[in-house]
mmCIF file of C-alpha atoms in Angstrom:
data_model
loop_
_atom_site.group_PDB
_atom_site.id
_atom_site.type_symbol
_atom_site.label_atom_id
_atom_site.label_comp_id
_atom_site.label_asym_id
_atom_site.label_seq_id
_atom_site.Cartn_x
_atom_site.Cartn_y
_atom_site.Cartn_z
ATOM 1 C CA MET Y 13 -3.147 -15.821 -28.890
ATOM 2 C CA PRO Y 14 -1.671 -13.367 -26.916
ATOM 3 C CA GLU Y 15 1.246 -11.607 -27.991
ATOM 4 C CA ASN Y 16 4.735 -12.611 -26.852
ATOM 5 C CA ASN Y 17 6.642 -9.052 -26.865
ATOM 6 C CA ILE Y 18 5.257 -7.502 -23.883
ATOM 7 C CA ASP Y 19 6.446 -4.586 -22.563
ATOM 8 C CA VAL Y 20 7.064 -5.374 -18.940
ATOM 9 C CA GLN Y 21 8.238 -1.585 -17.594
ATOM 10 C CA GLN Y 22 4.809 -0.641 -19.198
ATOM 11 C CA LEU Y 23 3.057 -3.095 -16.976
ATOM 12 C CA ILE Y 24 4.640 -1.867 -14.209
ATOM 13 C CA ARG Y 25 3.810 1.645 -14.781
ATOM 14 C CA ASN Y 26 0.176 0.327 -15.230
ATOM 15 C CA MET Y 27 0.650 -0.779 -11.631
ATOM 16 C CA LYS Y 28 1.820 1.769 -10.369
ATOM 17 C CA ALA Y 29 -1.088 3.927 -11.652
ATOM 18 C CA GLY Y 30 -3.464 1.162 -10.525
ATOM 19 C CA LEU Y 31 -2.008 1.314 -6.949
ATOM 20 C CA ASP Y 32 -2.058 5.125 -6.795
ATOM 21 C CA GLN Y 33 -5.446 4.747 -7.509
ATOM 22 C CA TYR Y 34 -6.311 1.913 -5.106
ATOM 23 C CA LEU Y 35 -4.111 3.886 -2.203
ATOM 24 C CA GLN Y 36 -6.285 7.064 -2.589
ATOM 25 C CA GLU Y 37 -9.598 5.405 -2.780
ATOM 26 C CA HIS Y 38 -8.975 3.107 0.191
ATOM 27 C CA ASN Y 39 -7.177 6.121 2.056
ATOM 28 C CA ARG Y 40 -3.902 4.029 2.834
ATOM 29 C CA LYS Y 41 -0.596 5.670 3.707
ATOM 30 C CA ASN Y 42 2.970 4.290 3.859
ATOM 31 C CA PRO Y 43 2.193 0.840 2.802
ATOM 32 C CA LEU Y 44 4.494 -1.688 3.231
ATOM 33 C CA PHE Y 45 5.892 -3.409 -0.049
ATOM 34 C CA ILE Y 46 6.097 -7.402 -0.007
ATOM 35 C CA GLY Y 47 7.426 -9.422 -2.884
ATOM 36 C CA ILE Y 48 6.701 -13.082 -3.292
ATOM 37 C CA HIS Y 49 10.083 -14.767 -4.197
ATOM 38 C CA THR Y 50 11.461 -14.792 -7.054
ATOM 39 C CA GLY Y 51 9.420 -12.935 -9.649
ATOM 40 C CA GLY Y 52 7.502 -10.776 -7.296
ATOM 41 C CA VAL Y 53 10.351 -9.659 -5.393
ATOM 42 C CA TRP Y 54 11.660 -8.449 -8.711
ATOM 43 C CA VAL Y 55 8.770 -6.311 -9.361
ATOM 44 C CA ALA Y 56 8.223 -5.173 -5.868
ATOM 45 C CA GLN Y 57 11.899 -3.789 -5.963
ATOM 46 C CA GLN Y 58 10.620 -1.879 -9.032
ATOM 47 C CA LEU Y 59 7.868 -0.493 -7.294
ATOM 48 C CA HIS Y 60 9.154 0.068 -4.071
ATOM 49 C CA ASN Y 61 11.502 2.142 -6.172
ATOM 50 C CA LEU Y 62 9.077 4.118 -7.971
ATOM 51 C CA TYR Y 63 7.255 5.014 -4.801
ATOM 52 C CA CYS Y 64 10.260 5.815 -2.827
ATOM 53 C CA ALA Y 65 9.059 3.698 0.255
ATOM 54 C CA SER Y 66 10.620 4.623 3.633
ATOM 55 C CA LEU Y 67 10.539 1.255 4.869
ATOM 56 C CA PRO Y 68 12.880 -1.768 3.513
ATOM 57 C CA LEU Y 69 11.266 -4.159 0.914
ATOM 58 C CA GLY Y 70 9.805 -7.375 2.582
ATOM 59 C CA LYS Y 71 10.710 -10.687 0.742
ATOM 60 C CA LEU Y 72 8.592 -13.973 1.236
ATOM 61 C CA ASN Y 73 9.543 -17.335 0.445
ATOM 62 C CA ILE Y 74 6.606 -19.664 0.695
ATOM 63 C CA ALA Y 75 8.319 -22.865 0.322
ATOM 64 C CA PHE Y 76 7.339 -23.978 3.540
ATOM 65 C CA TYR Y 77 3.642 -22.937 3.234
ATOM 66 C CA ARG Y 78 2.841 -24.649 -0.347
ATOM 67 C CA ASP Y 79 0.011 -27.215 -0.278
ATOM 68 C CA ASP Y 80 2.125 -29.366 -2.549
ATOM 69 C CA PHE Y 81 5.256 -29.123 -0.350
ATOM 70 C CA SER Y 82 4.985 -32.840 0.603
ATOM 71 C CA ARG Y 83 4.427 -33.788 -3.169
ATOM 72 C CA ILE Y 84 7.463 -31.795 -4.669
ATOM 73 C CA GLY Y 85 9.679 -31.317 -1.347
ATOM 74 C CA LEU Y 86 11.892 -28.604 -0.690
ATOM 75 C CA HIS Y 87 13.821 -26.958 -3.330
ATOM 76 C CA PRO Y 88 17.695 -27.150 -2.563
ATOM 77 C CA ARG Y 89 18.556 -23.346 -2.425
ATOM 78 C CA VAL Y 90 15.529 -22.238 -0.389
ATOM 79 C CA THR Y 91 16.344 -18.490 1.024
ATOM 80 C CA PRO Y 92 14.425 -17.383 4.175
ATOM 81 C CA SER Y 93 11.382 -14.689 4.206
ATOM 82 C CA SER Y 94 12.849 -11.197 5.146
ATOM 83 C CA LEU Y 95 10.213 -9.033 6.620
ATOM 84 C CA PRO Y 96 12.727 -6.214 8.420
ATOM 85 C CA PHE Y 97 9.529 -4.653 9.570
ATOM 86 C CA ASP Y 98 6.489 -5.463 11.973
ATOM 87 C CA VAL Y 99 3.392 -6.170 9.690
ATOM 88 C CA SER Y 100 0.835 -5.817 12.705
ATOM 89 C CA ASP Y 101 -1.861 -2.735 12.103
ATOM 90 C CA ARG Y 102 0.186 -1.935 8.834
ATOM 91 C CA HIS Y 103 -1.491 -1.786 4.997
ATOM 92 C CA VAL Y 104 0.576 -4.401 3.148
ATOM 93 C CA ILE Y 105 0.761 -4.535 -0.750
ATOM 94 C CA LEU Y 106 1.819 -8.110 -1.269
ATOM 95 C CA ILE Y 107 3.286 -8.187 -5.158
ATOM 96 C CA ASP Y 108 3.395 -11.261 -7.343
ATOM 97 C CA ASP Y 109 4.588 -11.590 -10.873
ATOM 98 C CA VAL Y 110 1.763 -13.965 -12.246
ATOM 99 C CA LEU Y 111 -1.674 -15.081 -10.462
ATOM 100 C CA PHE Y 112 -2.927 -18.324 -11.585
ATOM 101 C CA THR Y 113 -4.542 -20.901 -9.456
ATOM 102 C CA GLY Y 114 -4.327 -18.499 -6.337
ATOM 103 C CA ARG Y 115 -2.622 -21.445 -4.596
ATOM 104 C CA THR Y 116 0.847 -19.389 -4.148
ATOM 105 C CA VAL Y 117 -0.840 -15.948 -2.952
ATOM 106 C CA ARG Y 118 -2.731 -18.200 -0.300
ATOM 107 C CA ALA Y 119 0.670 -19.406 0.950
ATOM 108 C CA ALA Y 120 2.220 -16.276 0.842
ATOM 109 C CA MET Y 121 -1.205 -14.857 3.198
ATOM 110 C CA ASN Y 122 -0.573 -17.863 5.424
ATOM 111 C CA GLU Y 123 3.099 -17.227 6.086
ATOM 112 C CA LEU Y 124 2.469 -13.287 6.275
ATOM 113 C CA PHE Y 125 0.060 -14.042 8.878
ATOM 114 C CA ASP Y 126 2.905 -15.917 11.308
ATOM 115 C CA TYR Y 127 4.489 -12.858 10.997
ATOM 116 C CA GLY Y 128 1.431 -10.773 12.540
ATOM 117 C CA ARG Y 129 -1.893 -9.310 11.764
ATOM 118 C CA ALA Y 130 -1.884 -6.717 9.244
ATOM 119 C CA ALA Y 131 -4.705 -3.975 8.807
ATOM 120 C CA SER Y 132 -4.932 -5.212 5.164
ATOM 121 C CA ILE Y 133 -3.634 -6.902 2.530
ATOM 122 C CA CYS Y 134 -3.663 -5.099 -1.132
ATOM 123 C CA LEU Y 135 -2.497 -7.937 -4.157
ATOM 124 C CA ALA Y 136 -1.129 -6.323 -6.814
ATOM 125 C CA VAL Y 137 0.417 -8.633 -9.634
ATOM 126 C CA LEU Y 138 2.312 -7.938 -12.838
ATOM 127 C CA VAL Y 139 -0.025 -10.262 -14.792
ATOM 128 C CA ASP Y 140 -3.129 -11.966 -14.369
ATOM 129 C CA ARG Y 141 -3.873 -14.857 -16.319
ATOM 130 C CA GLY Y 142 -7.116 -16.194 -14.964
ATOM 131 C CA GLY Y 143 -7.517 -19.810 -14.203
ATOM 132 C CA ARG Y 144 -8.557 -19.587 -10.622
ATOM 133 C CA GLU Y 145 -8.811 -22.705 -8.596
ATOM 134 C CA LEU Y 146 -9.406 -20.343 -4.927
ATOM 135 C CA PRO Y 147 -11.213 -17.573 -4.737
ATOM 136 C CA ILE Y 148 -8.404 -14.799 -4.696
ATOM 137 C CA GLN Y 149 -8.437 -11.989 -6.913
ATOM 138 C CA ALA Y 150 -5.979 -9.133 -7.330
ATOM 139 C CA ASP Y 151 -6.607 -5.630 -6.210
ATOM 140 C CA VAL Y 152 -4.241 -4.662 -9.309
ATOM 141 C CA ALA Y 153 -2.987 -6.144 -11.964
ATOM 142 C CA GLY Y 154 -0.415 -4.926 -14.993
ATOM 143 C CA LYS Y 155 -2.193 -6.362 -17.242
ATOM 144 C CA HIS Y 156 -4.798 -9.631 -17.775
ATOM 145 C CA LEU Y 157 -4.524 -12.303 -20.304
ATOM 146 C CA ASP Y 158 -6.577 -14.788 -21.401
ATOM 147 C CA LEU Y 159 -4.628 -17.819 -21.793
ATOM 148 C CA GLU Y 160 -5.435 -21.402 -22.638
ATOM 149 C CA ALA Y 161 -4.969 -24.451 -20.077
ATOM 150 C CA ASN Y 162 -1.869 -25.419 -22.301
ATOM 151 C CA GLN Y 163 -0.393 -21.718 -22.433
ATOM 152 C CA HIS Y 164 2.278 -20.317 -19.671
ATOM 153 C CA VAL Y 165 3.439 -17.237 -18.984
ATOM 154 C CA LYS Y 166 6.720 -17.112 -17.225
ATOM 155 C CA LEU Y 167 8.845 -13.546 -15.682
ATOM 156 C CA SER Y 168 12.521 -13.886 -16.221
ATOM 157 C CA GLY Y 169 14.906 -11.563 -14.522
ATOM 158 C CA PRO Y 170 16.121 -9.466 -12.557
ATOM 159 C CA GLU Y 171 17.621 -7.622 -15.553
ATOM 160 C CA PRO Y 172 16.164 -7.132 -17.777
ATOM 161 C CA LEU Y 173 12.721 -7.936 -16.879
ATOM 162 C CA ALA Y 174 11.039 -10.453 -19.526
ATOM 163 C CA LEU Y 175 7.703 -12.052 -19.817
ATOM 164 C CA GLU Y 176 7.445 -15.302 -22.331
ATOM 165 C CA ILE Y 177 4.394 -16.970 -23.213
ATOM 166 C CA THR Y 178 4.901 -20.813 -24.072
ATOM 167 C CA THR Y 179 2.635 -23.207 -25.250
ATOM 168 C CA ALA Y 180 3.340 -26.690 -23.900
ATOM 169 C CA GLU Y 181 2.452 -29.693 -26.559
#
């Protein structure tokens, strides 16, 4: 069983190092940072601060783009997405807290495309826990975890950020 005492700040530093390498290898300058609501925004805010990014942080709320929307309905406190910049022909770093099935990322990309055609999208996640249902992979991950199907990882925050791994009965 994976450890449950994970240093989230170290994972964010791992992400920054991975992003530095990715951006250099792909010659990407001045990318846009966009976090996926909620945990992805918390992680994106910290990365955005580390990079002293000149443009504001973008925030995506994918509630209307989920493939299970008709089953689960709308959460009563859905906040709108905020992309205070044009994504067209720009390099985007899409940030989420946990990559599992890939469905959240698919929904986020669908919404992002409604705002314009990005030059590229780099997916950066705090934790890649495996278990993909769609052919989506992170370009940068703070940590890879091998979890059983009945195990879940959740980020709480925003201050302080903490990861918890639980096992369902």
